[in-house]
Amino acid sequence: MPSSFRKWRWRKRSTPVAITTLLPKPKEAVESIGFGRFHILLFVIMGSANIVEAMEIMLLAVVSPEIRCEWRLEDWQVALVSTMVFLGFMVCGVLCGYVADKYGRWKVVFGGFIWASYFSLLTSFSPSYGWFIFLRCMVGCGVAATSQGFVLKTEFIPSKYRAYLLPLASIFWMLGSMLIIVLGMTVVPTMGWRWMIRFSIIPSIILIGLFMVIPESARFQVSAGNIQGALSTLKWIARMNGATLPEGELREPEVTERGNAITLISPAFRRTSLLLWFVASFSYYGSVLSSSELLEKNLLCMTDADAEHQIKHNQEEALCYCIPFNMADYQTLLISCLGEVALIPLNIGLLNIFGRKPSFAILQLLSAFFFMLVNICTTMFGFTVLLFLLRSVVSMNFNVVYIYTAEVYPTSVRSIGMGFCTSFSRVGGMIAPFIAQVLMSKSVILALSPFAIACVICAVGVAFLPIETRGRALLQDA
C-alpha cells in the first residue's frame, strides 16, 4: 500500500471488522475529484470577491478629484487617503491571516464582506476629511479579510488547473474597476460622489448571500482535526462534480502548529514575503494612481491636446484644482482597465511554460519598460495604448505573486502567510500615492522612475528565490 494512503481507514457499519480502503489524503482527494461544477461555482463566487476589492481600491482614483475640491485638499492630503486605506489593510491583513489559520478561512472572508460594506457605507456620510480617511482605513481592514478568499479558492482547485483558473480572476478585478468608473461617469456628475459610494456596496451585499453556499476549506478542516467535516465537504464536492469517493472515515494527524508566524521568516519564505509583494503592490498602485493624476492635472505631454488639456496644473499655481474628470478621461481609464485581462493568455502561457519565477522576472522587466515609455510625448491615443499595456503587465505581476505565494506556503501557515504578504505589500501601496500624486506635480519622469527602478531590482531578486512551485502539490505542513 502506498505510504500516502496508510493513515486512511474505513469501517463498514454492518460489521465490526476494520477494512482498509484506498482513500487519498486531502491533497490527493482534491486532485482525484478533478474539475467540475463545484469549481465553476467557487470560481464565480470567490472571483466576484475581487469585484468588491477592486471597487474599493479603484474608488480612490475616481473620487480623488471630487474630495480635493470639496475639502480644498493639498496633494499630500489626497495621497494620505490612499495611504490610510492601505494602512488599514496592512494592520488587519496579518491579524486576518492568523485568525483564518486558527479558526477557518470561511469565517474571515464572510466577516470581511460585512465589515467592508458597513464602513464603506459610513464613508458616504463623512462630514469632514478626517472622518473620511478614518472610515476608509476601516474599509481597508475589511478588504484585507476578503482577500483570504484567494486562499480558500486555491485550496480547492487541483494543481494542474491553478495556473489556468487563478489568472482568470483578473476578469473580476477588471469588472470591479470598470464598474466603479462607470458609476463615476454616471452618478458623480448628477448625484455626487457620496451616492457613488452608496451604490458601490451593492455587489458586497449580494455576495454576502451567495457566499453561504461555499464550504470551509477541507485542507483547513483536516489541519484543525475536523476530519468528519473535511470528509463531508469532499463528498459534497465529489457529488457536485459527478465524481466519487469511497465511503469511510478519514484519518489524518492534526496540525497543532497552525498560524505560526516564525515559519514566515525562515530562509525558504522570507524573500517571498518581503520582495515580490512589495514591488507588485508598489508598481500596480503606482500605475493606477499615476494615470489618474496625469489625467486630472493635464500633465501629459500631448501632441494633439485640445484647449482644455493644454492647461497644466501644479501645486504652486493653485491650492485646489477643482477639475473633475471629463468623459474622455473616464473613457481612458475604462480602456486601461481592459488591459488587466487582455494579456491573460500570455500570462497563462508564461506560467505553464516557464514557471512562476521566470514569469515574474519577465513581467517586472516589461513593467519597468512601460513605466518609462509613459514619459514620452505622444498623442492621446498613444498614451491610452501605453497605459493599457502598463496595466496589463502590472496586473499580471499580481496574478503570478498571488499564485506563487498560495503554492509556496504549507496549509498550516498559508492564510497567515498570505495575510502577512498582502499586508507587507501595502507598504508599497502606502508609499506609491506620495510618489504618484505628490511628486508628479514636480516632474513626471521623476515620479515614474522609482516604479521602473523597483521593478528592475525585483526582476533580479527573483532569480534568488529558493523554490519554484510549478506542478507542485500544495503542502499540508512545513
Short mmCIF file of N, CA, C and O in Angstrom, two decimals, residues 96-181:
data_model
loop_
_atom_site.label_atom_id
_atom_site.label_comp_id
_atom_site.label_asym_id
_atom_site.label_seq_id
_atom_site.Cartn_x
_atom_site.Cartn_y
_atom_site.Cartn_z
N CYS A 96 -6.02 38.98 10.19
CA CYS A 96 -6.99 38.13 9.49
C CYS A 96 -6.36 36.80 9.07
O CYS A 96 -7.01 35.75 9.14
N GLY A 97 -5.10 36.84 8.63
CA GLY A 97 -4.42 35.60 8.27
C GLY A 97 -4.25 34.68 9.46
O GLY A 97 -4.44 33.46 9.36
N TYR A 98 -3.89 35.25 10.61
CA TYR A 98 -3.74 34.45 11.82
C TYR A 98 -5.06 33.81 12.23
O TYR A 98 -5.13 32.61 12.54
N VAL A 99 -6.13 34.61 12.21
CA VAL A 99 -7.44 34.09 12.58
C VAL A 99 -7.89 33.02 11.59
O VAL A 99 -8.47 31.99 11.98
N ALA A 100 -7.61 33.23 10.30
CA ALA A 100 -8.02 32.26 9.27
C ALA A 100 -7.29 30.93 9.45
O ALA A 100 -7.87 29.86 9.23
N ASP A 101 -6.02 30.95 9.85
CA ASP A 101 -5.29 29.70 10.09
C ASP A 101 -5.73 29.02 11.37
O ASP A 101 -5.66 27.80 11.50
N LYS A 102 -6.21 29.80 12.34
CA LYS A 102 -6.64 29.24 13.61
C LYS A 102 -8.08 28.75 13.58
O LYS A 102 -8.41 27.68 14.12
N TYR A 103 -8.96 29.53 12.96
CA TYR A 103 -10.39 29.28 13.10
C TYR A 103 -11.12 29.07 11.77
O TYR A 103 -12.32 28.77 11.78
N GLY A 104 -10.43 29.24 10.65
CA GLY A 104 -11.06 28.94 9.37
C GLY A 104 -11.06 30.09 8.40
O GLY A 104 -11.15 31.26 8.80
N ARG A 105 -10.93 29.76 7.11
CA ARG A 105 -10.90 30.79 6.07
C ARG A 105 -12.29 31.41 5.87
O ARG A 105 -12.43 32.60 5.65
N TRP A 106 -13.33 30.56 5.91
CA TRP A 106 -14.68 30.99 5.59
C TRP A 106 -15.15 32.11 6.51
O TRP A 106 -15.71 33.10 6.06
N LYS A 107 -14.94 31.95 7.81
CA LYS A 107 -15.40 32.94 8.78
C LYS A 107 -14.78 34.31 8.53
O LYS A 107 -15.45 35.35 8.63
N VAL A 108 -13.49 34.31 8.19
CA VAL A 108 -12.79 35.57 7.98
C VAL A 108 -13.31 36.28 6.73
O VAL A 108 -13.56 37.49 6.75
N VAL A 109 -13.48 35.52 5.65
CA VAL A 109 -13.94 36.13 4.40
C VAL A 109 -15.36 36.67 4.55
O VAL A 109 -15.67 37.79 4.13
N PHE A 110 -16.23 35.89 5.18
CA PHE A 110 -17.61 36.32 5.38
C PHE A 110 -17.67 37.59 6.24
O PHE A 110 -18.39 38.54 5.93
N GLY A 111 -16.90 37.61 7.31
CA GLY A 111 -16.85 38.80 8.16
C GLY A 111 -16.30 40.00 7.41
O GLY A 111 -16.73 41.14 7.64
N GLY A 112 -15.34 39.75 6.51
CA GLY A 112 -14.76 40.84 5.73
C GLY A 112 -15.77 41.51 4.82
O GLY A 112 -15.76 42.74 4.66
N PHE A 113 -16.65 40.70 4.20
CA PHE A 113 -17.69 41.28 3.35
C PHE A 113 -18.57 42.25 4.15
O PHE A 113 -18.86 43.36 3.69
N ILE A 114 -19.00 41.81 5.32
CA ILE A 114 -19.89 42.63 6.14
C ILE A 114 -19.17 43.90 6.62
O ILE A 114 -19.72 45.01 6.56
N TRP A 115 -17.95 43.73 7.11
CA TRP A 115 -17.18 44.86 7.64
C TRP A 115 -16.94 45.91 6.55
O TRP A 115 -17.18 47.11 6.77
N ALA A 116 -16.44 45.48 5.38
CA ALA A 116 -16.13 46.43 4.31
C ALA A 116 -17.39 47.16 3.84
O ALA A 116 -17.35 48.37 3.59
N SER A 117 -18.51 46.45 3.73
CA SER A 117 -19.75 47.07 3.28
C SER A 117 -20.23 48.13 4.27
O SER A 117 -20.64 49.23 3.89
N TYR A 118 -20.16 47.78 5.54
CA TYR A 118 -20.65 48.69 6.58
C TYR A 118 -19.86 50.00 6.61
O TYR A 118 -20.43 51.09 6.59
N PHE A 119 -18.54 49.89 6.64
CA PHE A 119 -17.72 51.10 6.75
C PHE A 119 -17.66 51.87 5.44
O PHE A 119 -17.47 53.09 5.44
N SER A 120 -17.82 51.18 4.32
CA SER A 120 -17.89 51.90 3.05
C SER A 120 -19.15 52.75 2.99
O SER A 120 -19.13 53.90 2.53
N LEU A 121 -20.26 52.19 3.49
CA LEU A 121 -21.49 52.97 3.55
C LEU A 121 -21.32 54.19 4.46
O LEU A 121 -21.76 55.30 4.11
N LEU A 122 -20.69 54.00 5.62
CA LEU A 122 -20.47 55.13 6.52
C LEU A 122 -19.60 56.20 5.88
O LEU A 122 -19.77 57.40 6.16
N THR A 123 -18.68 55.79 4.99
CA THR A 123 -17.80 56.76 4.34
C THR A 123 -18.61 57.80 3.56
O THR A 123 -18.23 58.96 3.49
N SER A 124 -19.71 57.35 2.98
CA SER A 124 -20.51 58.27 2.16
C SER A 124 -21.17 59.37 2.99
O SER A 124 -21.67 60.34 2.42
N PHE A 125 -21.18 59.21 4.30
CA PHE A 125 -21.77 60.23 5.17
C PHE A 125 -20.70 61.07 5.89
O PHE A 125 -21.01 61.79 6.83
N SER A 126 -19.45 60.94 5.46
CA SER A 126 -18.34 61.63 6.13
C SER A 126 -18.58 63.14 6.16
O SER A 126 -18.73 63.77 5.11
N PRO A 127 -18.58 63.74 7.35
CA PRO A 127 -18.80 65.19 7.43
C PRO A 127 -17.53 66.00 7.20
O PRO A 127 -17.59 67.21 7.00
N SER A 128 -16.37 65.32 7.25
CA SER A 128 -15.11 66.05 7.11
C SER A 128 -14.05 65.13 6.54
O SER A 128 -14.22 63.89 6.46
N TYR A 129 -12.92 65.73 6.17
CA TYR A 129 -11.80 64.97 5.63
C TYR A 129 -11.26 63.97 6.65
O TYR A 129 -10.93 62.83 6.32
N GLY A 130 -11.18 64.38 7.92
CA GLY A 130 -10.67 63.49 8.96
C GLY A 130 -11.51 62.23 9.09
O GLY A 130 -10.99 61.12 9.21
N TRP A 131 -12.83 62.40 9.11
CA TRP A 131 -13.71 61.24 9.18
C TRP A 131 -13.56 60.37 7.93
O TRP A 131 -13.62 59.13 8.01
N PHE A 132 -13.38 61.00 6.80
CA PHE A 132 -13.28 60.24 5.54
C PHE A 132 -12.08 59.30 5.57
O PHE A 132 -12.20 58.11 5.25
N ILE A 133 -10.91 59.81 5.97
CA ILE A 133 -9.72 58.95 5.93
C ILE A 133 -9.79 57.88 7.02
O ILE A 133 -9.31 56.76 6.84
N PHE A 134 -10.42 58.18 8.17
CA PHE A 134 -10.57 57.16 9.21
C PHE A 134 -11.47 56.02 8.73
O PHE A 134 -11.13 54.84 8.89
N LEU A 135 -12.59 56.37 8.13
CA LEU A 135 -13.53 55.34 7.68
C LEU A 135 -12.97 54.55 6.51
O LEU A 135 -13.21 53.33 6.41
N ARG A 136 -12.20 55.19 5.64
CA ARG A 136 -11.56 54.43 4.56
C ARG A 136 -10.51 53.47 5.11
O ARG A 136 -10.27 52.40 4.55
N CYS A 137 -9.86 53.85 6.20
CA CYS A 137 -8.93 52.94 6.87
C CYS A 137 -9.66 51.70 7.36
O CYS A 137 -9.17 50.57 7.23
N MET A 138 -10.86 51.89 7.92
CA MET A 138 -11.67 50.76 8.37
C MET A 138 -12.10 49.89 7.19
O MET A 138 -12.16 48.66 7.30
N VAL A 139 -12.39 50.50 6.06
CA VAL A 139 -12.72 49.74 4.85
C VAL A 139 -11.53 48.87 4.45
O VAL A 139 -11.69 47.71 4.05
N GLY A 140 -10.32 49.42 4.58
CA GLY A 140 -9.12 48.64 4.26
C GLY A 140 -9.01 47.38 5.09
O GLY A 140 -8.56 46.34 4.60
N CYS A 141 -9.44 47.45 6.36
CA CYS A 141 -9.45 46.26 7.22
C CYS A 141 -10.38 45.19 6.64
O CYS A 141 -10.04 43.99 6.62
N GLY A 142 -11.55 45.59 6.19
CA GLY A 142 -12.49 44.63 5.63
C GLY A 142 -11.98 44.01 4.34
O GLY A 142 -12.14 42.81 4.11
N VAL A 143 -11.36 44.83 3.50
CA VAL A 143 -10.81 44.31 2.25
C VAL A 143 -9.70 43.31 2.53
O VAL A 143 -9.54 42.31 1.81
N ALA A 144 -8.91 43.54 3.60
CA ALA A 144 -7.86 42.59 3.97
C ALA A 144 -8.45 41.23 4.29
O ALA A 144 -7.86 40.19 3.97
N ALA A 145 -9.62 41.21 4.93
CA ALA A 145 -10.26 39.93 5.27
C ALA A 145 -10.79 39.23 4.04
O ALA A 145 -10.63 38.01 3.88
N THR A 146 -11.41 39.98 3.12
CA THR A 146 -11.96 39.34 1.92
C THR A 146 -10.87 38.75 1.04
O THR A 146 -11.12 37.80 0.29
N SER A 147 -9.65 39.29 1.11
CA SER A 147 -8.56 38.76 0.29
C SER A 147 -8.19 37.33 0.68
O SER A 147 -7.53 36.62 -0.09
N GLN A 148 -8.60 36.89 1.88
CA GLN A 148 -8.36 35.50 2.27
C GLN A 148 -9.17 34.53 1.41
O GLN A 148 -8.93 33.33 1.43
N GLY A 149 -10.12 35.06 0.65
CA GLY A 149 -10.87 34.21 -0.27
C GLY A 149 -9.99 33.56 -1.31
O GLY A 149 -10.31 32.48 -1.82
N PHE A 150 -8.86 34.20 -1.63
CA PHE A 150 -7.93 33.60 -2.60
C PHE A 150 -7.34 32.31 -2.05
O PHE A 150 -7.15 31.34 -2.78
N VAL A 151 -7.05 32.29 -0.74
CA VAL A 151 -6.54 31.07 -0.11
C VAL A 151 -7.59 29.97 -0.16
O VAL A 151 -7.30 28.83 -0.52
N LEU A 152 -8.81 30.32 0.20
CA LEU A 152 -9.90 29.35 0.17
C LEU A 152 -10.08 28.76 -1.22
O LEU A 152 -10.24 27.54 -1.40
N LYS A 153 -10.03 29.61 -2.22
CA LYS A 153 -10.18 29.17 -3.60
C LYS A 153 -9.02 28.28 -4.02
O LYS A 153 -9.23 27.22 -4.65
N THR A 154 -7.80 28.67 -3.69
CA THR A 154 -6.62 27.90 -4.08
C THR A 154 -6.63 26.50 -3.50
O THR A 154 -6.24 25.53 -4.15
N GLU A 155 -7.10 26.36 -2.26
CA GLU A 155 -7.05 25.06 -1.59
C GLU A 155 -8.07 24.07 -2.14
O GLU A 155 -8.00 22.88 -1.83
N PHE A 156 -9.00 24.53 -2.94
CA PHE A 156 -9.98 23.64 -3.56
C PHE A 156 -9.65 23.30 -5.02
O PHE A 156 -10.23 22.38 -5.58
N ILE A 157 -8.76 24.06 -5.66
CA ILE A 157 -8.50 23.88 -7.08
C ILE A 157 -7.36 22.89 -7.30
O ILE A 157 -6.29 23.05 -6.72
N PRO A 158 -7.53 21.86 -8.14
CA PRO A 158 -6.45 20.93 -8.45
C PRO A 158 -5.25 21.66 -9.04
O PRO A 158 -5.39 22.68 -9.73
N SER A 159 -4.05 21.13 -8.78
CA SER A 159 -2.81 21.83 -9.13
C SER A 159 -2.70 22.13 -10.62
O SER A 159 -2.23 23.20 -11.01
N LYS A 160 -3.13 21.20 -11.48
CA LYS A 160 -2.94 21.41 -12.91
C LYS A 160 -3.87 22.48 -13.47
O LYS A 160 -3.68 22.93 -14.61
N TYR A 161 -4.87 22.89 -12.70
CA TYR A 161 -5.79 23.92 -13.16
C TYR A 161 -5.48 25.29 -12.57
O TYR A 161 -6.04 26.30 -13.02
N ARG A 162 -4.61 25.34 -11.54
CA ARG A 162 -4.39 26.61 -10.86
C ARG A 162 -3.80 27.67 -11.77
O ARG A 162 -4.20 28.84 -11.73
N ALA A 163 -2.84 27.28 -12.62
CA ALA A 163 -2.20 28.25 -13.50
C ALA A 163 -3.15 28.76 -14.59
O ALA A 163 -2.87 29.77 -15.23
N TYR A 164 -4.26 28.05 -14.80
CA TYR A 164 -5.24 28.50 -15.79
C TYR A 164 -6.34 29.34 -15.13
O TYR A 164 -6.73 30.38 -15.64
N LEU A 165 -6.86 28.84 -13.99
CA LEU A 165 -8.02 29.48 -13.38
C LEU A 165 -7.68 30.73 -12.59
O LEU A 165 -8.40 31.73 -12.66
N LEU A 166 -6.59 30.69 -11.82
CA LEU A 166 -6.30 31.82 -10.95
C LEU A 166 -6.00 33.11 -11.72
O LEU A 166 -6.45 34.19 -11.29
N PRO A 167 -5.26 33.06 -12.85
CA PRO A 167 -5.11 34.31 -13.60
C PRO A 167 -6.43 34.86 -14.15
O PRO A 167 -6.57 36.06 -14.33
N LEU A 168 -7.38 33.96 -14.41
CA LEU A 168 -8.67 34.41 -14.93
C LEU A 168 -9.44 35.25 -13.91
O LEU A 168 -10.41 35.93 -14.27
N ALA A 169 -9.02 35.18 -12.65
CA ALA A 169 -9.67 36.02 -11.63
C ALA A 169 -9.48 37.50 -11.94
O ALA A 169 -10.22 38.34 -11.43
N SER A 170 -8.51 37.82 -12.80
CA SER A 170 -8.31 39.22 -13.21
C SER A 170 -9.55 39.77 -13.90
O SER A 170 -9.77 40.98 -13.91
N ILE A 171 -10.34 38.88 -14.50
CA ILE A 171 -11.57 39.33 -15.16
C ILE A 171 -12.48 40.02 -14.14
O ILE A 171 -13.06 41.07 -14.42
N PHE A 172 -12.57 39.43 -12.95
CA PHE A 172 -13.44 40.00 -11.93
C PHE A 172 -12.88 41.32 -11.40
O PHE A 172 -13.63 42.26 -11.11
N TRP A 173 -11.55 41.38 -11.24
CA TRP A 173 -10.94 42.63 -10.81
C TRP A 173 -11.20 43.72 -11.85
O TRP A 173 -11.53 44.86 -11.51
N MET A 174 -11.07 43.35 -13.13
CA MET A 174 -11.33 44.31 -14.19
C MET A 174 -12.78 44.79 -14.14
O MET A 174 -13.07 45.99 -14.29
N LEU A 175 -13.71 43.86 -13.93
CA LEU A 175 -15.12 44.22 -13.86
C LEU A 175 -15.39 45.20 -12.71
O LEU A 175 -16.15 46.16 -12.86
N GLY A 176 -14.76 44.94 -11.56
CA GLY A 176 -14.91 45.86 -10.44
C GLY A 176 -14.35 47.23 -10.75
O GLY A 176 -14.96 48.26 -10.41
N SER A 177 -13.18 47.26 -11.38
CA SER A 177 -12.57 48.53 -11.74
C SER A 177 -13.43 49.31 -12.72
O SER A 177 -13.63 50.52 -12.59
N MET A 178 -13.96 48.59 -13.71
CA MET A 178 -14.79 49.25 -14.72
C MET A 178 -16.12 49.70 -14.12
O MET A 178 -16.63 50.77 -14.48
N LEU A 179 -16.66 48.91 -13.20
CA LEU A 179 -17.95 49.25 -12.59
C LEU A 179 -17.85 50.56 -11.80
O LEU A 179 -18.74 51.41 -11.88
N ILE A 180 -16.75 50.73 -11.05
CA ILE A 180 -16.63 51.95 -10.26
C ILE A 180 -16.39 53.16 -11.18
O ILE A 180 -16.83 54.28 -10.89
N ILE A 181 -15.72 52.95 -12.31
CA ILE A 181 -15.51 54.04 -13.27
C ILE A 181 -16.83 54.42 -13.93
O ILE A 181 -17.14 55.60 -14.12
#
